[in-house]
């Protein structure tokens, strides 16, 4: 079963690779998503069963409005990333606004510079290849780490209650993410 054929199957840059998820990734993703250290920041914190995960995968394979990726660093799975249309009824290839999502499951990569790499890859893809006008996200107000993270990328607050709605234009992204891109574009030694 293949995911959305309208988007790239693999995205690379900034030392990471994003590969569209396949059925073999489902159990790993489910374990990560059910981990309390990951789930605490999700809008839905419901425990996900194997059956729910299979149904979700079947749905996303038929849905042209979203794409889901496994994040790999040095060929090791470290997290998950996704993009989906902000407005219902659109497909990713024609969307003007996209909502990206990401989590780093491997704790050693959560609070370091590498955590920005998958987001930079997704943002570049959305702005440069899909030609979107804006990225939008919703973050829980108590998730200060995510709000700070997104501010460093150029996101601005649109509305704040118990959920904070944020958005990012290409211009703000290009200006604010310049230094992060520079650091993560440097060659690394292994």
Coordinates of N, CA and C in Angstrom, one line a residue:
X1 N 0.8 -1.2 0.0 CA 0.0 0.0 0.0 C 0.9 1.2 0.0
X2 N 0.6 2.2 -0.9 CA 1.4 3.4 -1.0 C 0.7 4.6 -0.5
X3 N 1.4 5.5 0.1 CA 0.8 6.8 0.6 C 0.6 7.7 -0.6
X4 N 0.3 8.9 -0.3 CA 0.0 9.9 -1.3 C 1.0 10.0 -2.4
X5 N 0.6 9.7 -3.7 CA 1.5 9.7 -4.8 C 1.8 11.1 -5.3
X6 N 1.0 12.1 -4.8 CA 1.2 13.5 -5.2 C 2.4 14.2 -4.5
X7 N 3.0 13.6 -3.5 CA 4.1 14.2 -2.8 C 5.3 13.2 -2.9
X8 N 6.5 13.8 -2.7 CA 7.7 13.0 -2.7 C 7.7 11.9 -1.7
X9 N 8.2 10.8 -2.1 CA 8.3 9.6 -1.2 C 9.5 9.8 -0.2
X10 N 10.5 10.4 -0.6 CA 11.7 10.7 0.2 C 12.1 12.2 0.2
X11 N 12.4 12.7 1.3 CA 12.9 14.1 1.4 C 14.2 14.0 2.2
X12 N 15.2 14.7 1.7 CA 16.5 14.7 2.5 C 17.0 16.1 2.6
X13 N 17.8 16.3 3.6 CA 18.5 17.6 3.9 C 18.8 17.7 5.3
X14 N 19.8 18.6 5.6 CA 20.1 18.9 7.0 C 20.4 17.7 7.8
X15 N 21.1 16.7 7.2 CA 21.6 15.5 7.9 C 20.5 14.5 8.2
X16 N 19.2 14.7 7.7 CA 18.2 13.7 8.0 C 17.5 13.3 6.6
X17 N 16.8 12.2 6.7 CA 16.0 11.7 5.6 C 14.6 11.5 6.1
X18 N 13.6 11.9 5.4 CA 12.2 11.7 5.7 C 11.7 10.7 4.6
X19 N 11.2 9.6 5.0 CA 10.7 8.6 4.1 C 9.2 8.3 4.4
X20 N 8.4 8.3 3.4 CA 7.0 8.0 3.6 C 6.9 6.7 4.3
X21 N 6.0 6.7 5.3 CA 5.8 5.5 6.1 C 5.2 4.4 5.3
X22 N 5.6 3.2 5.7 CA 5.1 1.9 5.1 C 4.5 1.1 6.2
X23 N 3.8 0.0 5.8 CA 3.2 -0.8 6.7 C 4.1 -1.4 7.8
X24 N 5.3 -1.7 7.4 CA 6.3 -2.2 8.4 C 6.7 -1.2 9.5
X25 N 6.4 0.1 9.3 CA 6.7 1.1 10.3 C 5.6 1.2 11.4
X26 N 4.5 0.6 11.1 CA 3.3 0.9 12.0 C 3.5 0.6 13.5
X27 N 4.1 -0.5 13.8 CA 4.2 -0.9 15.2 C 5.2 0.0 15.9
X28 N 6.3 0.4 15.3 CA 7.2 1.3 15.9 C 6.6 2.7 16.1
X29 N 5.8 3.2 15.1 CA 5.1 4.5 15.3 C 4.1 4.4 16.4
X30 N 3.4 3.3 16.4 CA 2.4 3.1 17.5 C 3.0 3.1 18.9
X31 N 4.1 2.4 19.0 CA 4.8 2.4 20.3 C 5.3 3.8 20.7
X32 N 5.8 4.5 19.7 CA 6.3 5.9 20.0 C 5.1 6.8 20.4
X33 N 4.1 6.7 19.6 CA 2.9 7.6 19.8 C 2.2 7.3 21.2
X34 N 2.3 6.1 21.7 CA 1.7 5.7 22.9 C 2.6 6.0 24.1
X35 N 3.9 6.3 23.8 CA 4.8 6.6 24.9 C 4.4 7.9 25.6
X36 N 4.2 7.9 26.9 CA 3.7 9.1 27.6 C 4.6 10.3 27.4
X37 N 5.9 10.2 27.1 CA 6.8 11.3 26.9 C 6.5 12.0 25.6
X38 N 5.9 11.2 24.6 CA 5.5 11.8 23.3 C 4.0 12.2 23.4
X39 N 3.1 11.3 23.9 CA 1.7 11.6 23.9 C 1.3 12.8 24.7
X40 N 2.0 13.2 25.8 CA 1.6 14.3 26.6 C 1.5 15.6 25.8
X41 N 2.1 15.7 24.7 CA 2.1 17.0 23.9 C 1.1 16.9 22.8
X42 N 0.5 15.8 22.6 CA -0.5 15.6 21.5 C -1.8 16.1 21.9
X43 N -2.6 16.6 20.9 CA -3.9 17.1 21.2 C -4.8 15.9 21.6
X44 N -4.6 14.8 21.0 CA -5.3 13.6 21.5 C -4.3 12.7 22.2
X45 N -4.6 12.3 23.4 CA -3.7 11.5 24.2 C -4.2 10.0 24.4
X46 N -5.2 9.7 23.6 CA -5.8 8.4 23.6 C -4.8 7.3 23.3
X47 N -4.8 6.2 24.0 CA -4.0 5.0 23.7 C -4.4 4.5 22.3
X48 N -3.5 4.1 21.5 CA -3.8 3.7 20.1 C -3.5 2.2 20.1
X49 N -4.6 1.4 19.7 CA -4.5 0.0 19.6 C -3.8 -0.4 18.2
X50 N -3.5 -1.7 18.1 CA -2.9 -2.1 16.8 C -4.0 -2.0 15.7
X51 N -5.2 -2.3 16.0 CA -6.3 -2.2 15.0 C -6.5 -0.7 14.6
X52 N -6.5 0.2 15.6 CA -6.7 1.6 15.2 C -5.5 2.1 14.3
X53 N -4.3 1.6 14.6 CA -3.2 2.0 13.8 C -3.3 1.5 12.4
X54 N -3.8 0.2 12.2 CA -4.0 -0.3 10.9 C -5.0 0.5 10.1
X55 N -6.1 0.8 10.8 CA -7.2 1.6 10.1 C -6.7 3.0 9.8
X56 N -5.9 3.6 10.6 CA -5.3 4.9 10.3 C -4.5 4.8 9.1
X57 N -3.6 3.8 9.0 CA -2.7 3.7 7.9 C -3.5 3.5 6.6
X58 N -4.6 2.6 6.6 CA -5.4 2.4 5.5 C -6.0 3.7 5.0
X59 N -6.5 4.5 6.0 CA -7.1 5.8 5.6 C -6.0 6.8 5.0
X60 N -4.9 6.9 5.5 CA -3.9 7.9 5.0 C -3.4 7.4 3.6
X61 N -3.4 6.1 3.3 CA -3.0 5.7 2.0 C -4.0 6.1 0.9
X62 N -5.2 6.4 1.3 CA -6.2 6.8 0.3 C -6.5 8.3 0.3
X63 N -5.8 9.0 1.2 CA -6.1 10.4 1.4 C -5.1 11.3 0.8
X64 N -5.5 12.1 -0.2 CA -4.6 13.0 -1.0 C -4.3 14.3 -0.2
X65 N -4.9 14.4 0.9 CA -4.7 15.7 1.7 C -3.6 15.6 2.7
X66 N -2.9 14.5 2.8 CA -1.8 14.3 3.8 C -0.8 13.3 3.4
X67 N 0.4 13.5 4.0 CA 1.5 12.5 3.9 C 2.2 12.4 5.2
X68 N 2.7 11.2 5.5 CA 3.3 10.9 6.8 C 4.7 10.3 6.5
X69 N 5.7 10.7 7.3 CA 7.1 10.3 7.1 C 7.7 9.8 8.4
X70 N 8.6 8.8 8.2 CA 9.5 8.4 9.2 C 10.7 9.2 9.1
X71 N 11.2 9.8 10.2 CA 12.4 10.6 10.3 C 13.6 9.7 10.6
X72 N 14.6 9.7 9.7 CA 15.8 8.9 9.9 C 17.0 9.8 10.0
X73 N 17.9 9.5 11.0 CA 19.2 10.1 11.1 C 20.2 9.0 11.1
X74 N 21.2 9.1 10.2 CA 22.2 8.1 10.0 C 21.5 6.7 9.9
X75 N 20.4 6.7 9.1 CA 19.6 5.5 8.8 C 18.9 4.9 10.0
X76 N 18.9 5.6 11.2 CA 18.2 5.1 12.4 C 16.9 5.9 12.5
X77 N 15.7 5.2 12.6 CA 14.5 5.9 12.9 C 14.5 6.7 14.2
X78 N 14.2 8.0 14.1 CA 14.2 8.8 15.4 C 12.9 9.5 15.6
X79 N 12.0 9.6 14.7 CA 10.8 10.3 14.9 C 9.8 10.2 13.7
X80 N 8.8 11.0 13.7 CA 7.8 11.1 12.7 C 7.4 12.5 12.3
X81 N 7.1 12.7 11.1 CA 6.7 14.0 10.6 C 5.6 13.8 9.6
X82 N 4.8 14.9 9.5 CA 3.6 14.8 8.5 C 3.3 16.1 8.0
X83 N 2.6 16.2 6.9 CA 2.0 17.4 6.4 C 0.6 17.0 6.0
X84 N -0.3 18.0 6.2 CA -1.7 17.8 5.7 C -2.3 19.2 5.4
X85 N -3.3 19.1 4.5 CA -4.0 20.4 4.1 C -4.7 21.0 5.3
X86 N -4.6 22.3 5.4 CA -5.2 23.0 6.5 C -6.7 23.1 6.2
X87 N -7.1 23.3 5.0 CA -8.5 23.4 4.6 C -9.0 22.1 4.0
X88 N -10.1 21.6 4.5 CA -10.7 20.3 4.0 C -11.0 20.4 2.5
X89 N -10.9 19.3 1.8 CA -11.3 19.2 0.4 C -10.2 19.5 -0.5
X90 N -9.0 19.9 0.0 CA -7.8 20.1 -0.9 C -7.0 18.9 -0.9
X91 N -6.1 18.9 -2.0 CA -5.0 17.9 -1.9 C -3.7 18.6 -1.8
X92 N -2.7 17.9 -1.3 CA -1.5 18.6 -1.0 C -0.8 19.3 -2.2
X93 N -1.0 18.7 -3.4 CA -0.4 19.3 -4.5 C -1.0 20.7 -4.9
X94 N -2.1 21.0 -4.3 CA -2.8 22.3 -4.7 C -3.1 23.2 -3.5
X95 N -2.6 22.8 -2.3 CA -3.0 23.5 -1.1 C -2.2 24.8 -1.0
X96 N -2.9 25.8 -0.4 CA -2.3 27.1 -0.2 C -1.8 27.2 1.3
X97 N -2.4 26.4 2.1 CA -2.0 26.4 3.5 C -1.8 24.9 4.0
X98 N -0.7 24.6 4.6 CA -0.5 23.2 5.1 C -0.2 23.3 6.6
X99 N -0.6 22.2 7.2 CA -0.3 22.1 8.7 C 0.7 20.9 8.8
X100 N 2.0 21.3 9.2 CA 3.0 20.3 9.4 C 2.9 19.8 10.9
X101 N 3.4 18.6 11.1 CA 3.5 18.0 12.4 C 4.8 17.2 12.6
X102 N 5.3 17.2 13.7 CA 6.5 16.4 14.0 C 6.7 16.0 15.4
X103 N 7.3 14.9 15.7 CA 7.8 14.6 17.0 C 9.0 13.8 16.9
X104 N 9.9 14.0 17.8 CA 11.2 13.2 17.9 C 10.9 12.2 19.0
X105 N 11.0 11.0 18.7 CA 10.7 9.9 19.7 C 12.0 9.5 20.5
X106 N 13.1 9.6 19.8 CA 14.4 9.3 20.5 C 14.8 10.4 21.4
X107 N 14.8 10.2 22.7 CA 15.1 11.3 23.6 C 16.4 12.0 23.4
X108 N 17.4 11.3 23.0 CA 18.7 12.0 22.9 C 18.7 13.0 21.8
X109 N 17.7 13.0 20.9 CA 17.7 14.0 19.8 C 16.6 15.1 20.0
X110 N 15.9 15.0 21.1 CA 14.8 16.0 21.3 C 15.2 17.4 21.6
X111 N 16.2 17.5 22.4 CA 16.5 18.9 22.9 C 17.9 19.3 22.3
X112 N 18.2 19.0 21.1 CA 19.4 19.5 20.5 C 19.1 20.0 19.1
X113 N 20.1 20.6 18.5 CA 19.9 21.2 17.2 C 19.3 20.3 16.1
X114 N 19.7 19.0 16.2 CA 19.2 18.1 15.2 C 17.7 18.0 15.2
X115 N 17.0 18.3 16.3 CA 15.5 18.3 16.3 C 14.9 19.2 15.3
X116 N 15.6 20.2 14.9 CA 15.1 21.2 13.9 C 15.2 20.6 12.4
X117 N 16.1 19.7 12.2 CA 16.4 19.2 10.8 C 15.1 18.7 10.1
X118 N 14.3 17.8 10.7 CA 13.2 17.3 9.9 C 12.2 18.5 9.6
X119 N 12.0 19.4 10.5 CA 11.1 20.5 10.3 C 11.6 21.4 9.1
X120 N 12.9 21.6 9.1 CA 13.5 22.4 8.0 C 13.3 21.7 6.7
X121 N 13.5 20.4 6.6 CA 13.3 19.7 5.4 C 11.8 19.8 4.9
X122 N 10.9 19.6 5.9 CA 9.4 19.7 5.6 C 9.1 21.1 5.1
X123 N 9.5 22.1 5.8 CA 9.2 23.5 5.5 C 9.8 23.9 4.1
X124 N 11.0 23.5 3.9 CA 11.6 23.8 2.5 C 10.7 23.1 1.4
X125 N 10.3 21.9 1.7 CA 9.5 21.2 0.7 C 8.2 21.9 0.5
X126 N 7.5 22.3 1.5 CA 6.2 22.9 1.4 C 6.3 24.3 0.7
X127 N 7.3 25.1 1.1 CA 7.4 26.4 0.4 C 8.0 26.3 -1.0
X128 N 9.1 25.5 -1.2 CA 9.8 25.5 -2.5 C 9.1 24.6 -3.5
X129 N 8.6 23.5 -3.1 CA 8.1 22.5 -4.1 C 6.6 22.5 -4.2
X130 N 5.9 22.6 -3.1 CA 4.4 22.6 -3.1 C 3.9 24.1 -3.3
X131 N 4.8 25.0 -3.1 CA 4.5 26.5 -3.3 C 3.3 27.0 -2.4
X132 N 3.3 26.5 -1.1 CA 2.3 27.0 -0.2 C 2.5 28.4 0.2
X133 N 1.5 29.1 0.6 CA 1.6 30.5 1.0 C 1.9 30.5 2.5
X134 N 1.4 29.5 3.3 CA 1.5 29.6 4.7 C 1.5 28.2 5.3
X135 N 2.2 28.1 6.5 CA 2.1 26.9 7.3 C 1.4 27.3 8.6
X136 N 0.5 26.4 9.1 CA -0.2 26.7 10.3 C -0.1 25.5 11.2
X137 N -0.1 25.8 12.5 CA -0.1 24.7 13.5 C -0.9 25.1 14.7
X138 N -1.3 24.1 15.5 CA -1.9 24.3 16.7 C -1.1 23.6 17.8
X139 N -0.8 24.3 18.9 CA 0.1 23.8 19.9 C -0.6 24.0 21.2
X140 N -0.5 23.0 22.1 CA -1.1 23.2 23.5 C -0.4 24.3 24.2
X141 N -1.1 25.2 24.9 CA -0.5 26.3 25.5 C 0.6 26.0 26.5
X142 N 0.4 24.8 27.1 CA 1.4 24.4 28.1 C 2.7 23.8 27.5
X143 N 2.7 23.6 26.2 CA 3.9 23.0 25.5 C 4.8 24.2 25.1
X144 N 5.5 24.7 26.2 CA 6.4 25.9 25.9 C 7.6 25.5 25.1
X145 N 8.0 24.3 25.1 CA 9.1 23.8 24.3 C 8.8 23.9 22.8
X146 N 7.6 23.5 22.5 CA 7.1 23.5 21.1 C 6.9 25.0 20.6
X147 N 6.4 25.8 21.5 CA 6.2 27.2 21.1 C 7.5 27.9 20.9
X148 N 8.5 27.7 21.7 CA 9.8 28.3 21.6 C 10.5 27.7 20.3
X149 N 10.3 26.4 20.1 CA 10.9 25.8 18.9 C 10.4 26.5 17.6
X150 N 9.0 26.6 17.6 CA 8.4 27.2 16.4 C 8.7 28.7 16.2
X151 N 8.9 29.4 17.3 CA 9.2 30.8 17.3 C 10.6 31.0 16.6
X152 N 11.5 30.1 16.9 CA 12.9 30.1 16.3 C 12.8 29.9 14.8
X153 N 11.8 29.3 14.3 CA 11.6 29.0 12.9 C 10.9 30.2 12.2
X154 N 10.3 31.1 13.0 CA 9.7 32.3 12.4 C 8.2 32.3 12.5
X155 N 7.6 31.3 13.2 CA 6.1 31.3 13.4 C 5.7 32.4 14.3
X156 N 4.5 32.9 14.0 CA 3.9 34.0 14.8 C 2.6 33.5 15.3
X157 N 2.2 34.0 16.5 CA 1.0 33.6 17.2 C -0.2 34.3 16.5
X158 N -1.2 33.6 16.1 CA -2.4 34.1 15.5 C -3.5 34.2 16.6
X159 N -3.6 33.2 17.5 CA -4.6 33.2 18.5 C -4.2 32.3 19.6
X160 N -4.4 32.8 20.9 CA -4.0 32.0 22.0 C -5.1 31.8 23.0
X161 N -5.4 30.6 23.3 CA -6.3 30.2 24.4 C -5.6 29.0 25.1
X162 N -6.4 28.0 25.4 CA -5.7 26.7 25.9 C -4.9 26.1 24.7
X163 N -5.3 26.4 23.5 CA -4.5 26.0 22.3 C -4.0 27.3 21.6
X164 N -2.8 27.2 21.1 CA -2.2 28.4 20.5 C -2.1 28.1 19.0
X165 N -2.7 28.9 18.2 CA -2.7 28.8 16.8 C -1.5 29.7 16.3
X166 N -0.6 29.1 15.5 CA 0.5 29.8 15.0 C 0.6 29.7 13.5
X167 N 1.3 30.6 12.8 CA 1.4 30.5 11.4 C 2.8 31.0 10.9
X168 N 3.2 30.6 9.8 CA 4.5 30.9 9.2 C 4.4 31.2 7.7
X169 N 4.9 32.3 7.4 CA 5.0 32.7 5.9 C 6.4 32.3 5.4
X170 N 6.6 32.2 4.1 CA 7.9 31.9 3.6 C 8.9 33.0 3.9
X171 N 8.5 34.2 3.9 CA 9.4 35.3 4.2 C 9.9 35.2 5.6
X172 N 9.0 35.0 6.6 CA 9.4 34.9 8.0 C 10.3 33.7 8.2
X173 N 10.0 32.6 7.5 CA 10.8 31.4 7.6 C 12.2 31.6 7.1
X174 N 12.3 32.2 5.9 CA 13.6 32.4 5.3 C 14.5 33.3 6.1
X175 N 13.9 34.3 6.8 CA 14.6 35.2 7.6 C 15.0 34.6 8.9
X176 N 14.1 33.9 9.6 CA 14.4 33.4 11.0 C 15.1 32.1 11.0
X177 N 15.0 31.3 10.0 CA 15.6 30.0 10.0 C 17.0 30.0 9.4
X178 N 17.5 31.1 9.0 CA 18.8 31.2 8.3 C 19.9 30.6 9.1
X179 N 20.0 30.9 10.3 CA 21.1 30.4 11.1 C 21.0 28.9 11.4
X180 N 19.8 28.4 11.7 CA 19.6 27.0 11.9 C 20.0 26.2 10.6
X181 N 19.6 26.7 9.5 CA 19.9 26.1 8.2 C 21.4 26.0 8.0
X182 N 22.1 27.1 8.4 CA 23.5 27.2 8.2 C 24.2 26.1 9.1
X183 N 23.8 26.1 10.4 CA 24.5 25.1 11.3 C 24.2 23.7 10.8
X184 N 23.0 23.3 10.4 CA 22.6 22.0 10.1 C 23.1 21.6 8.7
X185 N 23.6 22.5 7.9 CA 24.1 22.2 6.6 C 25.6 21.9 6.6
X186 N 26.2 22.1 7.7 CA 27.6 21.8 7.8 C 27.9 20.3 7.8
X187 N 28.9 19.9 7.2 CA 29.3 18.5 7.2 C 29.6 18.0 8.7
X188 N 29.2 16.8 9.0 CA 29.5 16.3 10.3 C 30.5 15.1 10.2
X189 N 31.1 14.9 11.3 CA 32.0 13.7 11.4 C 31.3 12.7 12.2
X190 N 31.6 11.4 11.8 CA 31.0 10.3 12.5 C 31.9 9.6 13.4

